[in-house]
Amino acid sequence: QKEVEQNSGPLSVPEGAIASLNCTYSDRGSQSFFWYRQYSGKSPELIMFIYSNGDKEDGRFTAQLNKASQYVSLLIRDSQPSDSATYLCAVNRGSSNTGKLIFGQGTTLQVKP
Amino acid sequence: DTGVSQDPRHKITKRGQNVTFRCDPISEHNRLYWYRQTLGQGPEFLTYFQNEAQLEKSRLLSDRFSAERPKGSFSTLEIQRTEQGDSAMYLCASSLDEGQPQHFGDGTRLSIL
């Protein structure tokens, strides 16, 4: 079992729709959760982070965390073609005090005009 | 606020040669991380520094790899006797402290001929 799992996709949604990206993790002690967006050939760009159970909203983005289910998700409202990218889920395991991130393999999102 | 800076952006070299990459973190960020990313995968942790101290190295980091952060500011990653399998994107990230969001540089793409 991978430590952080994401469906590689591609996930295809029409412009204006809600895109839902999901991630599960295996270390129950994980404490910090991050979503990065990565365009082809570019480096990861931080878009959201969440530490507590529940929802966190920032503009069109909402991160949702459920520690009991070991599940974190990212919702993108009013999806735009410019949102087409790979979305990486990253977790800071609680058993590590280094802060190093464990990444999923990423989900490719395609927003079609 | 200047972001994380990496140099060079691209490096092409012959197998067996040594290469060195540089990373300048965001000023006042105490933690500096190196990751490696191959096509279709999420970044994988290599090593990290708290100020000038290298506090953890991944098993991925063979004896051919060495990293330094001599004055707690910029860092270098050296690969000796490069191999085909070293071809990847090498990413540097920095953060204020453990668990805080990590911000990535543009990366150095290494190609081994």
PDB file of N, CA, C and O in Angstrom, chain A residues 2 31-32 34 36 38 41-46 49 51 88 92 96-106, chain B residues 9 31 33 35 37 40-45 48 55-56 89 91 98-107 109:
ATOM      1  N   LYS A   2       0.596   2.169  -0.926  1.00  0.00           N
ATOM      2  CA  LYS A   2       1.340   3.412  -0.964  1.00  0.00           C
ATOM      3  C   LYS A   2       0.932   4.280   0.215  1.00  0.00           C
ATOM      4  O   LYS A   2      -0.202   4.237   0.682  1.00  0.00           O
ATOM      5  N   GLN A  31      -0.269  14.954  10.148  1.00  0.00           N
ATOM      6  CA  GLN A  31      -0.751  16.183  10.769  1.00  0.00           C
ATOM      7  C   GLN A  31      -1.005  17.323   9.807  1.00  0.00           C
ATOM      8  O   GLN A  31      -1.832  18.196  10.078  1.00  0.00           O
ATOM      9  N   SER A  32      -0.264  17.370   8.710  1.00  0.00           N
ATOM     10  CA  SER A  32      -0.375  18.503   7.793  1.00  0.00           C
ATOM     11  C   SER A  32      -0.594  17.974   6.380  1.00  0.00           C
ATOM     12  O   SER A  32       0.042  16.999   5.981  1.00  0.00           O
ATOM     13  N   PHE A  34      -1.311  19.052   2.186  1.00  0.00           N
ATOM     14  CA  PHE A  34      -1.065  20.113   1.209  1.00  0.00           C
ATOM     15  C   PHE A  34      -1.526  19.671  -0.169  1.00  0.00           C
ATOM     16  O   PHE A  34      -1.433  18.493  -0.529  1.00  0.00           O
ATOM     17  N   TYR A  36      -0.768  20.719  -4.155  1.00  0.00           N
ATOM     18  CA  TYR A  36       0.066  21.452  -5.090  1.00  0.00           C
ATOM     19  C   TYR A  36      -0.481  21.268  -6.496  1.00  0.00           C
ATOM     20  O   TYR A  36      -0.967  20.201  -6.849  1.00  0.00           O
ATOM     21  N   GLN A  38       0.660  21.375 -10.513  1.00  0.00           N
ATOM     22  CA  GLN A  38       1.877  21.288 -11.317  1.00  0.00           C
ATOM     23  C   GLN A  38       1.506  21.262 -12.791  1.00  0.00           C
ATOM     24  O   GLN A  38       0.867  20.311 -13.264  1.00  0.00           O
ATOM     25  N   GLY A  41       5.969  20.234 -17.130  1.00  0.00           N
ATOM     26  CA  GLY A  41       7.314  20.781 -17.256  1.00  0.00           C
ATOM     27  C   GLY A  41       7.675  21.823 -16.216  1.00  0.00           C
ATOM     28  O   GLY A  41       8.779  22.371 -16.243  1.00  0.00           O
ATOM     29  N   LYS A  42       6.743  22.126 -15.323  1.00  0.00           N
ATOM     30  CA  LYS A  42       6.985  23.139 -14.287  1.00  0.00           C
ATOM     31  C   LYS A  42       7.096  22.478 -12.923  1.00  0.00           C
ATOM     32  O   LYS A  42       6.888  21.285 -12.760  1.00  0.00           O
ATOM     33  N   SER A  43       7.426  23.278 -11.923  1.00  0.00           N
ATOM     34  CA  SER A  43       7.559  22.771 -10.563  1.00  0.00           C
ATOM     35  C   SER A  43       6.221  22.884  -9.825  1.00  0.00           C
ATOM     36  O   SER A  43       5.329  23.624 -10.252  1.00  0.00           O
ATOM     37  N   PRO A  44       6.053  22.157  -8.713  1.00  0.00           N
ATOM     38  CA  PRO A  44       4.799  22.236  -7.960  1.00  0.00           C
ATOM     39  C   PRO A  44       4.576  23.620  -7.343  1.00  0.00           C
ATOM     40  O   PRO A  44       5.510  24.238  -6.828  1.00  0.00           O
ATOM     41  N   GLU A  45       3.334  24.045  -7.377  1.00  0.00           N
ATOM     42  CA  GLU A  45       2.925  25.328  -6.829  1.00  0.00           C
ATOM     43  C   GLU A  45       1.906  25.080  -5.736  1.00  0.00           C
ATOM     44  O   GLU A  45       0.872  24.452  -5.970  1.00  0.00           O
ATOM     45  N   LEU A  46       2.158  25.578  -4.537  1.00  0.00           N
ATOM     46  CA  LEU A  46       1.250  25.378  -3.414  1.00  0.00           C
ATOM     47  C   LEU A  46      -0.055  26.128  -3.666  1.00  0.00           C
ATOM     48  O   LEU A  46      -0.047  27.318  -3.975  1.00  0.00           O
ATOM     49  N   PHE A  49      -3.453  24.362   1.945  1.00  0.00           N
ATOM     50  CA  PHE A  49      -2.991  23.500   3.011  1.00  0.00           C
ATOM     51  C   PHE A  49      -4.047  23.468   4.106  1.00  0.00           C
ATOM     52  O   PHE A  49      -4.816  24.424   4.277  1.00  0.00           O
ATOM     53  N   TYR A  51      -4.862  21.696   8.210  1.00  0.00           N
ATOM     54  CA  TYR A  51      -4.310  20.995   9.354  1.00  0.00           C
ATOM     55  C   TYR A  51      -5.395  20.324  10.202  1.00  0.00           C
ATOM     56  O   TYR A  51      -5.125  19.359  10.918  1.00  0.00           O
ATOM     57  N   LEU A  88      -1.145  17.483  -7.014  1.00  0.00           N
ATOM     58  CA  LEU A  88      -0.404  16.611  -6.120  1.00  0.00           C
ATOM     59  C   LEU A  88      -0.882  16.784  -4.692  1.00  0.00           C
ATOM     60  O   LEU A  88      -0.945  17.915  -4.192  1.00  0.00           O
ATOM     61  N   ASN A  92       2.451  15.453   5.558  1.00  0.00           N
ATOM     62  CA  ASN A  92       3.547  15.478   6.519  1.00  0.00           C
ATOM     63  C   ASN A  92       3.188  14.468   7.606  1.00  0.00           C
ATOM     64  O   ASN A  92       2.254  14.688   8.381  1.00  0.00           O
ATOM     65  N   SER A  96       7.178  11.749  11.818  1.00  0.00           N
ATOM     66  CA  SER A  96       8.425  12.379  11.397  1.00  0.00           C
ATOM     67  C   SER A  96       8.443  13.819  11.879  1.00  0.00           C
ATOM     68  O   SER A  96       7.460  14.527  11.744  1.00  0.00           O
ATOM     69  N   ASN A  97       9.547  14.257  12.447  1.00  0.00           N
ATOM     70  CA  ASN A  97       9.626  15.656  12.854  1.00  0.00           C
ATOM     71  C   ASN A  97      10.463  16.470  11.893  1.00  0.00           C
ATOM     72  O   ASN A  97      10.898  17.561  12.210  1.00  0.00           O
ATOM     73  N   THR A  98      10.677  15.901  10.700  1.00  0.00           N
ATOM     74  CA  THR A  98      11.482  16.624   9.730  1.00  0.00           C
ATOM     75  C   THR A  98      10.647  17.580   8.894  1.00  0.00           C
ATOM     76  O   THR A  98      11.178  18.498   8.310  1.00  0.00           O
ATOM     77  N   GLY A  99       9.373  17.325   8.823  1.00  0.00           N
ATOM     78  CA  GLY A  99       8.537  18.124   7.944  1.00  0.00           C
ATOM     79  C   GLY A  99       8.567  17.653   6.510  1.00  0.00           C
ATOM     80  O   GLY A  99       7.956  18.275   5.661  1.00  0.00           O
ATOM     81  N   LYS A 100       9.288  16.560   6.239  1.00  0.00           N
ATOM     82  CA  LYS A 100       9.358  16.111   4.850  1.00  0.00           C
ATOM     83  C   LYS A 100       7.975  15.686   4.384  1.00  0.00           C
ATOM     84  O   LYS A 100       7.160  15.183   5.148  1.00  0.00           O
ATOM     85  N   LEU A 101       7.718  15.922   3.128  1.00  0.00           N
ATOM     86  CA  LEU A 101       6.419  15.619   2.554  1.00  0.00           C
ATOM     87  C   LEU A 101       6.473  14.298   1.800  1.00  0.00           C
ATOM     88  O   LEU A 101       7.437  13.995   1.110  1.00  0.00           O
ATOM     89  N   ILE A 102       5.388  13.543   1.945  1.00  0.00           N
ATOM     90  CA  ILE A 102       5.175  12.336   1.152  1.00  0.00           C
ATOM     91  C   ILE A 102       4.097  12.674   0.128  1.00  0.00           C
ATOM     92  O   ILE A 102       2.996  13.088   0.501  1.00  0.00           O
ATOM     93  N   PHE A 103       4.413  12.516  -1.134  1.00  0.00           N
ATOM     94  CA  PHE A 103       3.516  12.906  -2.212  1.00  0.00           C
ATOM     95  C   PHE A 103       2.806  11.699  -2.808  1.00  0.00           C
ATOM     96  O   PHE A 103       3.367  10.592  -2.892  1.00  0.00           O
ATOM     97  N   GLY A 104       1.578  11.921  -3.248  1.00  0.00           N
ATOM     98  CA  GLY A 104       0.927  10.987  -4.131  1.00  0.00           C
ATOM     99  C   GLY A 104       1.474  11.165  -5.542  1.00  0.00           C
ATOM    100  O   GLY A 104       2.263  12.072  -5.812  1.00  0.00           O
ATOM    101  N   GLN A 105       1.025  10.303  -6.461  1.00  0.00           N
ATOM    102  CA  GLN A 105       1.554  10.392  -7.825  1.00  0.00           C
ATOM    103  C   GLN A 105       0.874  11.487  -8.632  1.00  0.00           C
ATOM    104  O   GLN A 105       1.330  11.819  -9.729  1.00  0.00           O
ATOM    105  N   GLY A 106      -0.193  12.065  -8.072  1.00  0.00           N
ATOM    106  CA  GLY A 106      -0.850  13.160  -8.763  1.00  0.00           C
ATOM    107  C   GLY A 106      -2.047  12.721  -9.576  1.00  0.00           C
ATOM    108  O   GLY A 106      -2.091  11.603 -10.093  1.00  0.00           O
TER     109      GLY A 106
ATOM    110  N   ARG B   9      18.763  25.765 -14.580  1.00  0.00           N
ATOM    111  CA  ARG B   9      17.435  25.245 -14.865  1.00  0.00           C
ATOM    112  C   ARG B   9      17.511  23.911 -15.586  1.00  0.00           C
ATOM    113  O   ARG B   9      16.672  23.033 -15.377  1.00  0.00           O
ATOM    114  N   ARG B  31      14.226  25.944   7.046  1.00  0.00           N
ATOM    115  CA  ARG B  31      14.262  24.583   6.538  1.00  0.00           C
ATOM    116  C   ARG B  31      14.388  24.580   5.018  1.00  0.00           C
ATOM    117  O   ARG B  31      13.704  25.327   4.333  1.00  0.00           O
ATOM    118  N   TYR B  33      14.710  21.753   1.734  1.00  0.00           N
ATOM    119  CA  TYR B  33      14.485  20.370   1.347  1.00  0.00           C
ATOM    120  C   TYR B  33      14.922  20.160  -0.102  1.00  0.00           C
ATOM    121  O   TYR B  33      14.751  21.033  -0.950  1.00  0.00           O
ATOM    122  N   TYR B  35      14.153  17.389  -3.214  1.00  0.00           N
ATOM    123  CA  TYR B  35      13.322  16.297  -3.707  1.00  0.00           C
ATOM    124  C   TYR B  35      13.768  15.951  -5.129  1.00  0.00           C
ATOM    125  O   TYR B  35      14.374  16.767  -5.823  1.00  0.00           O
ATOM    126  N   GLN B  37      12.056  14.279  -8.767  1.00  0.00           N
ATOM    127  CA  GLN B  37      10.811  13.890  -9.415  1.00  0.00           C
ATOM    128  C   GLN B  37      11.092  13.323 -10.801  1.00  0.00           C
ATOM    129  O   GLN B  37      11.777  13.951 -11.610  1.00  0.00           O
ATOM    130  N   GLY B  40       5.716  11.337 -14.350  1.00  0.00           N
ATOM    131  CA  GLY B  40       4.531  10.601 -13.934  1.00  0.00           C
ATOM    132  C   GLY B  40       4.468  10.274 -12.457  1.00  0.00           C
ATOM    133  O   GLY B  40       3.517   9.616 -12.010  1.00  0.00           O
ATOM    134  N   GLN B  41       5.454  10.730 -11.701  1.00  0.00           N
ATOM    135  CA  GLN B  41       5.488  10.450 -10.273  1.00  0.00           C
ATOM    136  C   GLN B  41       5.480  11.750  -9.476  1.00  0.00           C
ATOM    137  O   GLN B  41       5.847  12.812  -9.992  1.00  0.00           O
ATOM    138  N   GLY B  42       5.079  11.647  -8.210  1.00  0.00           N
ATOM    139  CA  GLY B  42       5.205  12.799  -7.336  1.00  0.00           C
ATOM    140  C   GLY B  42       6.646  12.948  -6.874  1.00  0.00           C
ATOM    141  O   GLY B  42       7.444  12.019  -6.976  1.00  0.00           O
ATOM    142  N   PRO B  43       7.000  14.120  -6.373  1.00  0.00           N
ATOM    143  CA  PRO B  43       8.359  14.311  -5.850  1.00  0.00           C
ATOM    144  C   PRO B  43       8.671  13.331  -4.724  1.00  0.00           C
ATOM    145  O   PRO B  43       7.792  12.979  -3.928  1.00  0.00           O
ATOM    146  N   GLU B  44       9.940  12.905  -4.662  1.00  0.00           N
ATOM    147  CA  GLU B  44      10.404  12.014  -3.598  1.00  0.00           C
ATOM    148  C   GLU B  44      11.460  12.744  -2.766  1.00  0.00           C
ATOM    149  O   GLU B  44      12.392  13.340  -3.319  1.00  0.00           O
ATOM    150  N   PHE B  45      11.322  12.654  -1.469  1.00  0.00           N
ATOM    151  CA  PHE B  45      12.227  13.323  -0.545  1.00  0.00           C
ATOM    152  C   PHE B  45      13.633  12.757  -0.664  1.00  0.00           C
ATOM    153  O   PHE B  45      13.841  11.536  -0.731  1.00  0.00           O
ATOM    154  N   TYR B  48      17.101  16.986   3.982  1.00  0.00           N
ATOM    155  CA  TYR B  48      16.669  18.293   4.436  1.00  0.00           C
ATOM    156  C   TYR B  48      17.651  18.884   5.432  1.00  0.00           C
ATOM    157  O   TYR B  48      18.420  18.164   6.081  1.00  0.00           O
ATOM    158  N   LEU B  55      19.819  17.041   8.636  1.00  0.00           N
ATOM    159  CA  LEU B  55      19.234  16.237   9.697  1.00  0.00           C
ATOM    160  C   LEU B  55      18.627  14.923   9.226  1.00  0.00           C
ATOM    161  O   LEU B  55      18.342  14.061  10.055  1.00  0.00           O
ATOM    162  N   GLU B  56      18.404  14.772   7.937  1.00  0.00           N
ATOM    163  CA  GLU B  56      17.881  13.498   7.460  1.00  0.00           C
ATOM    164  C   GLU B  56      18.243  13.299   6.005  1.00  0.00           C
ATOM    165  O   GLU B  56      18.236  14.250   5.221  1.00  0.00           O
ATOM    166  N   MET B  89      14.007  15.565 -12.474  1.00  0.00           N
ATOM    167  CA  MET B  89      13.915  16.960 -12.070  1.00  0.00           C
ATOM    168  C   MET B  89      14.306  17.008 -10.589  1.00  0.00           C
ATOM    169  O   MET B  89      13.734  16.274  -9.768  1.00  0.00           O
ATOM    170  N   LEU B  91      14.283  19.144  -7.295  1.00  0.00           N
ATOM    171  CA  LEU B  91      13.499  20.251  -6.761  1.00  0.00           C
ATOM    172  C   LEU B  91      14.003  20.642  -5.380  1.00  0.00           C
ATOM    173  O   LEU B  91      14.291  19.781  -4.550  1.00  0.00           O
ATOM    174  N   GLU B  98       8.933  23.288  10.673  1.00  0.00           N
ATOM    175  CA  GLU B  98       8.309  21.992  10.457  1.00  0.00           C
ATOM    176  C   GLU B  98       6.795  22.147  10.334  1.00  0.00           C
ATOM    177  O   GLU B  98       6.174  22.889  11.091  1.00  0.00           O
ATOM    178  N   GLY B  99       6.241  21.440   9.366  1.00  0.00           N
ATOM    179  CA  GLY B  99       4.802  21.449   9.196  1.00  0.00           C
ATOM    180  C   GLY B  99       4.265  22.644   8.446  1.00  0.00           C
ATOM    181  O   GLY B  99       3.099  22.651   8.055  1.00  0.00           O
ATOM    182  N   GLN B 100       5.102  23.649   8.259  1.00  0.00           N
ATOM    183  CA  GLN B 100       4.680  24.836   7.507  1.00  0.00           C
ATOM    184  C   GLN B 100       4.751  24.548   6.007  1.00  0.00           C
ATOM    185  O   GLN B 100       5.512  23.676   5.570  1.00  0.00           O
ATOM    186  N   PRO B 101       3.968  25.277   5.228  1.00  0.00           N
ATOM    187  CA  PRO B 101       3.979  25.019   3.786  1.00  0.00           C
ATOM    188  C   PRO B 101       5.373  25.152   3.182  1.00  0.00           C
ATOM    189  O   PRO B 101       6.132  26.057   3.529  1.00  0.00           O
ATOM    190  N   GLN B 102       5.678  24.253   2.283  1.00  0.00           N
ATOM    191  CA  GLN B 102       6.942  24.283   1.564  1.00  0.00           C
ATOM    192  C   GLN B 102       6.716  24.908   0.192  1.00  0.00           C
ATOM    193  O   GLN B 102       5.766  24.557  -0.510  1.00  0.00           O
ATOM    194  N   HIS B 103       7.612  25.796  -0.169  1.00  0.00           N
ATOM    195  CA  HIS B 103       7.538  26.481  -1.446  1.00  0.00           C
ATOM    196  C   HIS B 103       8.688  26.000  -2.321  1.00  0.00           C
ATOM    197  O   HIS B 103       9.843  26.012  -1.887  1.00  0.00           O
ATOM    198  N   PHE B 104       8.354  25.610  -3.525  1.00  0.00           N
ATOM    199  CA  PHE B 104       9.331  25.012  -4.420  1.00  0.00           C
ATOM    200  C   PHE B 104       9.944  26.032  -5.374  1.00  0.00           C
ATOM    201  O   PHE B 104       9.291  27.002  -5.784  1.00  0.00           O
ATOM    202  N   GLY B 105      11.195  25.771  -5.725  1.00  0.00           N
ATOM    203  CA  GLY B 105      11.825  26.500  -6.806  1.00  0.00           C
ATOM    204  C   GLY B 105      11.408  25.911  -8.142  1.00  0.00           C
ATOM    205  O   GLY B 105      10.604  24.968  -8.206  1.00  0.00           O
ATOM    206  N   ASP B 106      11.957  26.466  -9.217  1.00  0.00           N
ATOM    207  CA  ASP B 106      11.592  26.018 -10.557  1.00  0.00           C
ATOM    208  C   ASP B 106      12.208  24.667 -10.916  1.00  0.00           C
ATOM    209  O   ASP B 106      11.825  24.059 -11.909  1.00  0.00           O
ATOM    210  N   GLY B 107      13.170  24.212 -10.108  1.00  0.00           N
ATOM    211  CA  GLY B 107      13.774  22.912 -10.355  1.00  0.00           C
ATOM    212  C   GLY B 107      14.946  22.960 -11.318  1.00  0.00           C
ATOM    213  O   GLY B 107      15.106  23.917 -12.092  1.00  0.00           O
ATOM    214  N   ARG B 109      16.423  20.434 -14.213  1.00  0.00           N
ATOM    215  CA  ARG B 109      16.176  19.217 -14.971  1.00  0.00           C
ATOM    216  C   ARG B 109      17.508  18.652 -15.430  1.00  0.00           C
ATOM    217  O   ARG B 109      18.234  19.310 -16.176  1.00  0.00           O
TER     218      ARG B 109
END
